[in-house]
Coordinates of C-alpha atoms and ligand atoms in Angstrom, one line a residue:
M216 CA 68.9 -148.0 65.3
P217 CA 71.1 -146.5 62.5
S218 CA 70.8 -142.7 62.3
P219 CA 69.7 -141.1 58.9
R220 CA 73.3 -140.3 58.3
G221 CA 74.3 -143.9 59.0
I222 CA 76.0 -143.0 62.4
V223 CA 75.8 -145.8 64.8
V224 CA 75.2 -145.0 68.6
G225 CA 76.6 -147.0 71.4
Y226 CA 75.4 -146.7 75.1
A227 CA 76.2 -148.1 78.5
G228 CA 73.6 -150.8 78.2
T229 CA 73.2 -152.6 81.4
V230 CA 76.6 -152.0 82.9
F231 CA 75.2 -149.7 85.6
S232 CA 72.0 -151.6 86.2
V233 CA 73.2 -153.6 89.1
D234 CA 74.9 -150.7 90.8
V235 CA 71.8 -148.5 90.5
A236 CA 69.6 -151.2 91.7
D237 CA 71.9 -151.9 94.7
F238 CA 71.8 -148.1 95.5
A239 CA 68.1 -148.0 95.3
V240 CA 67.8 -150.9 97.6
G241 CA 70.4 -149.3 99.9
L242 CA 68.4 -146.1 100.0
L243 CA 65.3 -148.0 100.8
I244 CA 66.9 -150.0 103.6
D245 CA 68.5 -146.9 104.9
V246 CA 65.2 -145.1 105.1
L247 CA 63.4 -148.1 106.5
R248 CA 66.1 -149.1 109.0
R249 CA 67.5 -145.7 109.7
I250 CA 71.1 -146.7 109.1
S251 CA 72.5 -143.2 108.4
F252 CA 70.7 -141.9 111.4
A253 CA 72.2 -144.7 113.5
H254 CA 75.6 -143.8 112.2
R255 CA 75.2 -140.2 113.2
F256 CA 73.9 -141.3 116.5
I257 CA 77.1 -143.3 117.2
R258 CA 79.4 -140.6 115.9
A259 CA 77.7 -138.1 118.1
G260 CA 78.7 -140.2 121.1
L261 CA 75.2 -141.1 122.0
W262 CA 75.9 -144.8 122.2
P263 CA 76.5 -146.6 124.4
L264 CA 74.5 -144.9 127.1
P265 CA 75.5 -145.5 130.7
L266 CA 73.9 -148.7 131.9
G267 CA 70.3 -148.2 132.9
S268 CA 70.1 -144.6 131.7
K269 CA 67.1 -143.5 129.7
Q270 CA 67.4 -141.6 126.4
L271 CA 67.5 -138.2 128.0
P272 CA 68.2 -134.9 126.3
L273 CA 71.9 -134.1 126.1
V274 CA 73.1 -130.8 127.6
L275 CA 76.5 -129.5 127.0
T276 CA 78.1 -127.8 130.0
L277 CA 80.8 -125.5 128.7
F278 CA 82.4 -124.5 131.9
R279 CA 83.0 -126.3 135.1
F280 CA 79.5 -125.7 136.4
P281 CA 79.8 -126.3 140.1
F282 CA 77.0 -128.9 140.3
I283 CA 76.2 -129.5 144.0
P284 CA 75.2 -133.1 144.7
S285 CA 71.5 -132.5 145.1
F286 CA 71.5 -130.6 141.8
E287 CA 73.5 -133.3 140.0
E288 CA 70.9 -135.8 141.1
Q289 CA 68.0 -133.7 140.0
F290 CA 69.7 -132.9 136.7
S291 CA 70.6 -136.4 135.8
E292 CA 67.0 -137.6 136.3
K293 CA 66.0 -135.4 133.4
F294 CA 69.1 -134.7 131.3
R295 CA 72.5 -136.0 130.3
A296 CA 75.4 -133.7 130.8
L297 CA 78.1 -133.6 128.2
K298 CA 81.2 -132.3 130.0
R299 CA 84.7 -131.6 128.6
T300 CA 86.7 -133.4 131.3
D301 CA 90.0 -133.5 129.4
L302 CA 90.9 -129.9 129.3
S303 CA 94.0 -130.6 127.2
E304 CA 91.7 -131.5 124.3
P305 CA 91.1 -128.4 122.3
L306 CA 87.5 -127.2 122.7
N307 CA 86.7 -127.2 119.0
Q308 CA 88.0 -130.7 118.6
F309 CA 85.8 -131.8 121.5
L310 CA 82.8 -130.1 120.1
T311 CA 83.3 -131.6 116.6
K312 CA 83.7 -135.1 118.1
H313 CA 80.9 -135.1 120.7
A314 CA 78.5 -132.2 120.4
Q315 CA 77.2 -132.3 116.9
S316 CA 73.7 -133.2 118.1
V317 CA 73.6 -130.9 121.1
R318 CA 70.6 -128.6 121.2
A319 CA 71.2 -126.9 124.6
L320 CA 74.3 -125.7 126.4
I321 CA 75.0 -124.2 129.8
C322 CA 77.8 -121.7 130.1
G323 CA 79.0 -119.0 132.4
A324 CA 81.0 -115.8 132.5
G325 CA 84.5 -116.8 131.4
A326 CA 83.3 -119.4 128.9
P327 CA 82.7 -117.4 125.8
V328 CA 80.0 -118.4 123.4
N329 CA 81.3 -116.7 120.3
I330 CA 80.9 -117.3 116.6
E331 CA 83.7 -119.9 116.5
T332 CA 82.0 -122.0 119.3
L333 CA 78.6 -121.6 117.6
N334 CA 80.1 -122.8 114.3
H335 CA 81.0 -126.1 116.0
L336 CA 77.5 -126.6 117.4
P337 CA 75.3 -127.0 114.3
S338 CA 72.2 -128.3 116.2
L339 CA 72.3 -125.7 119.0
S340 CA 69.0 -123.9 119.7
C341 CA 69.4 -122.8 123.4
V342 CA 72.2 -121.1 125.4
L343 CA 71.7 -120.9 129.1
T344 CA 74.2 -118.9 131.1
V345 CA 74.5 -119.2 134.9
S346 CA 75.5 -115.5 135.1
A347 CA 73.3 -112.5 135.1
G348 CA 75.8 -110.8 132.8
L349 CA 75.7 -111.6 129.1
D350 CA 79.0 -110.1 127.9
H351 CA 80.5 -113.5 127.1
I352 CA 77.7 -114.4 124.6
D353 CA 77.6 -113.2 121.0
L354 CA 73.9 -112.1 121.2
P355 CA 73.6 -110.8 117.6
E356 CA 74.9 -114.1 116.3
C357 CA 72.5 -116.1 118.5
R358 CA 69.7 -114.0 117.2
R359 CA 70.8 -114.6 113.6
R360 CA 70.8 -118.3 114.2
G361 CA 67.5 -118.4 116.0
I362 CA 69.2 -119.6 119.3
V363 CA 67.3 -118.6 122.4
V364 CA 69.3 -117.3 125.4
G365 CA 68.4 -117.5 129.1
N366 CA 70.4 -116.1 132.0
A367 CA 70.5 -116.1 135.8
S368 CA 68.0 -113.3 135.8
T369 CA 67.6 -111.9 139.4
V370 CA 68.7 -114.9 141.4
Y371 CA 71.9 -113.2 142.6
S372 CA 70.7 -109.7 142.9
E373 CA 70.2 -109.6 146.7
D374 CA 73.5 -111.4 147.4
V375 CA 75.5 -109.1 145.1
A376 CA 73.8 -106.1 146.7
D377 CA 74.8 -107.4 150.2
F378 CA 78.3 -107.9 149.0
A379 CA 78.5 -104.4 147.5
V380 CA 77.3 -102.9 150.8
G381 CA 79.8 -105.1 152.6
L382 CA 82.7 -103.9 150.5
L383 CA 81.6 -100.3 151.0
I384 CA 81.5 -100.6 154.8
D385 CA 84.8 -102.5 154.7
V386 CA 86.5 -99.7 152.7
L387 CA 84.9 -96.9 154.7
R388 CA 85.5 -98.4 158.2
R389 CA 88.7 -100.2 157.2
I390 CA 87.6 -103.6 158.4
S391 CA 89.9 -105.8 156.3
S392 CA 92.8 -103.6 157.1
A393 CA 91.9 -103.6 160.8
D394 CA 91.9 -107.4 160.7
R395 CA 95.4 -107.4 159.3
F396 CA 96.5 -104.9 161.9
V397 CA 95.3 -107.2 164.7
R398 CA 96.5 -110.5 163.1
T399 CA 100.0 -109.2 162.4
G400 CA 100.4 -108.2 166.0
L401 CA 100.5 -104.4 165.3
W402 CA 97.9 -103.5 167.9
P403 CA 100.1 -103.8 171.0
L404 CA 103.0 -102.2 169.1
K405 CA 101.3 -99.3 167.4
G406 CA 98.2 -98.8 169.6
E407 CA 96.0 -96.5 167.7
Y408 CA 94.3 -97.5 164.5
P409 CA 93.3 -94.8 162.0
L410 CA 89.6 -93.8 162.1
G411 CA 87.3 -94.9 159.3
S412 CA 84.5 -92.8 157.9
K413 CA 80.7 -93.0 158.6
L414 CA 78.4 -94.7 156.0
G415 CA 75.2 -92.8 157.0
G416 CA 74.8 -89.5 155.1
K417 CA 77.1 -90.5 152.3
R418 CA 75.9 -89.5 148.8
V419 CA 75.9 -92.7 146.8
G420 CA 75.7 -92.7 143.0
I421 CA 74.7 -96.0 141.5
V422 CA 75.8 -96.7 138.0
G423 CA 73.2 -99.1 136.6
L424 CA 69.9 -99.2 138.5
G425 CA 68.8 -102.6 137.4
S426 CA 67.9 -105.4 139.7
I427 CA 71.2 -105.4 141.6
G428 CA 71.5 -101.6 141.7
S429 CA 67.9 -101.3 143.0
E430 CA 68.7 -103.8 145.8
V431 CA 71.8 -101.8 146.7
A432 CA 69.7 -98.6 146.8
K433 CA 67.2 -100.3 149.1
R434 CA 69.9 -101.3 151.5
L435 CA 71.8 -98.1 151.5
E436 CA 68.7 -96.0 152.0
A437 CA 68.2 -97.9 155.2
F438 CA 71.7 -96.9 156.3
G439 CA 70.8 -93.2 155.8
C440 CA 72.6 -92.7 152.5
V441 CA 71.4 -90.3 149.9
I442 CA 71.0 -92.1 146.6
S443 CA 71.2 -90.9 143.0
Y444 CA 71.8 -92.9 139.8
N445 CA 72.8 -93.1 136.2
S446 CA 71.4 -95.6 133.7
R447 CA 70.6 -95.6 130.0
K448 CA 67.3 -94.0 130.7
K449 CA 65.6 -92.2 133.5
K450 CA 63.2 -94.6 135.3
P451 CA 59.9 -92.9 135.8
S452 CA 58.9 -94.9 138.9
V453 CA 62.2 -94.3 140.7
P454 CA 62.3 -91.4 143.2
F455 CA 66.1 -90.8 143.2
P456 CA 67.7 -88.0 141.3
Y457 CA 68.9 -89.2 137.8
Y458 CA 72.1 -88.1 136.1
S459 CA 72.3 -88.9 132.4
N460 CA 76.1 -88.3 132.6
V461 CA 78.4 -90.4 134.9
I462 CA 80.8 -87.4 135.4
D463 CA 78.0 -85.3 136.8
L464 CA 76.9 -88.3 139.0
A465 CA 80.4 -88.6 140.3
A466 CA 80.8 -84.9 141.0
N467 CA 77.7 -85.1 143.2
S468 CA 78.6 -88.4 145.0
D469 CA 81.0 -89.5 147.8
V470 CA 80.7 -93.1 146.6
L471 CA 80.1 -94.7 143.2
I472 CA 78.7 -98.2 143.1
I473 CA 79.1 -99.9 139.7
S474 CA 76.4 -102.4 138.9
C475 CA 75.6 -102.0 135.2
E476 CA 76.1 -104.5 132.4
L477 CA 79.2 -104.5 130.3
N478 CA 78.6 -103.8 126.6
N479 CA 80.1 -101.5 124.0
E480 CA 78.5 -98.4 125.5
T481 CA 79.6 -99.1 129.1
F482 CA 83.2 -100.3 128.5
H483 CA 85.5 -98.1 130.7
I484 CA 82.5 -96.0 131.6
I485 CA 84.5 -95.2 134.8
N486 CA 87.4 -93.3 133.3
K487 CA 89.9 -90.7 134.3
D488 CA 87.4 -87.9 134.1
V489 CA 84.9 -89.7 136.2
M490 CA 87.5 -90.5 138.9
S491 CA 88.7 -86.9 139.0
A492 CA 85.1 -85.7 139.3
L493 CA 84.6 -88.1 142.2
G494 CA 87.6 -86.6 144.0
K495 CA 90.2 -87.4 146.6
K496 CA 87.8 -88.8 149.2
G497 CA 85.6 -90.7 146.7
V498 CA 85.2 -94.4 146.9
I499 CA 84.4 -96.8 144.0
I500 CA 82.8 -100.2 144.5
N501 CA 82.6 -102.5 141.5
V502 CA 80.4 -105.6 141.5
G503 CA 79.6 -105.5 137.8
R504 CA 82.5 -106.3 135.4
G505 CA 86.2 -105.3 135.6
A506 CA 86.1 -103.7 132.2
L507 CA 83.5 -101.2 133.3
I508 CA 86.5 -99.3 134.9
D509 CA 89.6 -98.2 133.2
E510 CA 91.7 -100.4 135.6
K511 CA 95.1 -98.8 134.8
E512 CA 93.7 -95.4 135.6
L513 CA 92.0 -96.7 138.7
V514 CA 95.3 -98.1 140.0
R515 CA 97.1 -94.8 139.2
C516 CA 94.4 -92.8 141.0
L517 CA 94.5 -95.0 144.0
V518 CA 98.3 -95.1 144.2
K519 CA 98.5 -91.3 143.8
G520 CA 95.7 -90.7 146.3
E521 CA 93.5 -89.1 143.7
I522 CA 90.5 -91.1 144.9
G523 CA 89.8 -92.3 148.4
G524 CA 89.5 -96.0 148.1
A525 CA 87.9 -98.9 146.3
G526 CA 86.1 -102.2 146.9
L527 CA 86.6 -104.5 143.9
D528 CA 85.0 -107.9 143.3
V529 CA 85.8 -107.9 139.5
F530 CA 88.8 -107.1 137.4
E531 CA 89.7 -106.5 133.8
N532 CA 91.9 -109.6 133.4
E533 CA 90.6 -112.1 136.0
P534 CA 92.1 -113.9 137.9
H535 CA 95.0 -111.4 137.5
V536 CA 94.8 -108.5 139.9
P537 CA 97.2 -105.5 139.6
K538 CA 99.8 -106.1 142.2
E539 CA 100.0 -102.4 143.2
L540 CA 96.5 -102.8 144.8
F541 CA 97.9 -105.4 147.2
E542 CA 99.8 -102.8 149.1
L543 CA 96.9 -100.4 149.6
D544 CA 94.9 -100.4 152.9
N545 CA 92.1 -98.4 151.4
V546 CA 91.4 -101.1 148.8
V547 CA 89.4 -104.3 149.5
L548 CA 89.7 -107.1 147.0
A549 CA 87.5 -110.2 146.3
P550 CA 87.8 -112.9 143.7
H551 CA 84.5 -112.4 141.8
K552 CA 82.4 -114.1 144.4
A553 CA 79.7 -111.4 145.1
V554 CA 77.1 -113.6 143.5
L555 CA 77.7 -116.8 145.3
T556 CA 76.0 -118.1 148.4
P557 CA 74.5 -121.6 148.9
E558 CA 71.1 -119.9 148.7
S559 CA 71.7 -118.2 145.4
F560 CA 73.2 -121.4 144.1
S561 CA 70.1 -123.4 144.8
A562 CA 67.9 -120.8 143.3
L563 CA 70.1 -120.8 140.2
H564 CA 70.0 -124.6 140.0
E565 CA 66.2 -124.6 140.1
L566 CA 66.2 -121.9 137.4
V567 CA 68.5 -123.9 135.1
I568 CA 66.3 -127.0 135.4
A569 CA 63.1 -125.0 134.8
N570 CA 64.7 -123.4 131.7
L571 CA 65.9 -126.8 130.3
E572 CA 62.5 -128.3 130.9
A573 CA 60.8 -125.4 129.2
F574 CA 63.2 -125.6 126.3
F575 CA 62.8 -129.4 125.7
S576 CA 59.1 -129.1 125.9
N577 CA 59.0 -126.3 123.3
K578 CA 57.9 -123.6 125.9
P579 CA 59.4 -120.2 126.3
L580 CA 62.4 -120.0 128.7
V581 CA 61.6 -119.0 132.2
S582 CA 64.4 -116.4 132.2
L583 CA 64.5 -115.6 128.5
V584 CA 66.8 -112.8 127.5
K585 CA 65.2 -110.2 125.3
N586 CA 67.4 -110.4 122.2
D587 CA 66.0 -108.2 119.4
Ligands
3PY858 O1 76.1 -113.2 137.3 C1 77.1 -112.7 136.8 O2 77.1 -111.9 135.9 C2 78.4 -113.0 137.4 O3 79.3 -112.3 137.4 C3 78.5 -114.4 137.9 O4 79.8 -114.9 137.8

């Protein structure tokens, strides 16, 4: 139609019609036949499924979770594990390729779930760690993204407490060192072996009276030790003396047992001042995390004889242990194994399955970590 000013207008006419119609039909077919969905399904590595397997929820296992055969069997009846078997493939590349649809992951101490990892897991809603400790998980970021977190709760507490007591008796009574004395043939040559020190009657200060610390207290009370403790807050139902300050606790203890969680407040909670308050005969047992102790200072104090001994299951830079400690007979070392027994493992496995079942049926996790 000519405009009042006589300007003629041209337009695209029907040149787009076919393409727009094609697109509309494409959209319709896509919606009806779920083609984009199928494409995402294949890209996420969900096809083909192993022969005969059902469409089970996919669970990413981010560290080499030591599945025992009975657990593997139970797990694979209910879930499919996505494991990174080729460790030469960078983690982020693996996650981008295979884990875009993953809603739940299992991790452990030593496999950090940090913001970078989370950025590569857009569908993630549940993090389960096989550890009691949570220092490898970015909890605020999980909270921000609405990701629920579950941990090992108390499944290890008794075993860790046994191990802490074992380390303490070993250091005080020099059991590992006596073993070396016998094995290296020194007994017939040197005769006498130095006396150890009695456990009963020792004043034991427990740093962190949570579930592990309480189990330690129960055991050491039975040995006749005198217990006191430090924790964030005084526990009204606990009969032991409370020290709000670790230096005061150390000054009133022969032994410090470290069983608190590692976080910004407890990093290097056992420092030079605590060690000098503990004194020349004082013994430190650490079954928490290496970074709870200023390790350089600990080594210095042990080498100089400024504290009496140490039993250590955890270290600041695992699996690297300061070599100076290898030479010291008043130090007992273990490779972060206080938690592990076949019994605690099977309790853990049950808990992991129960948590996954709860998560995939929209119920609260059995060992939900309070994260607010
Ligand atoms: O449970 C924990 O926190 C552990 O250290 C296990 O490795």
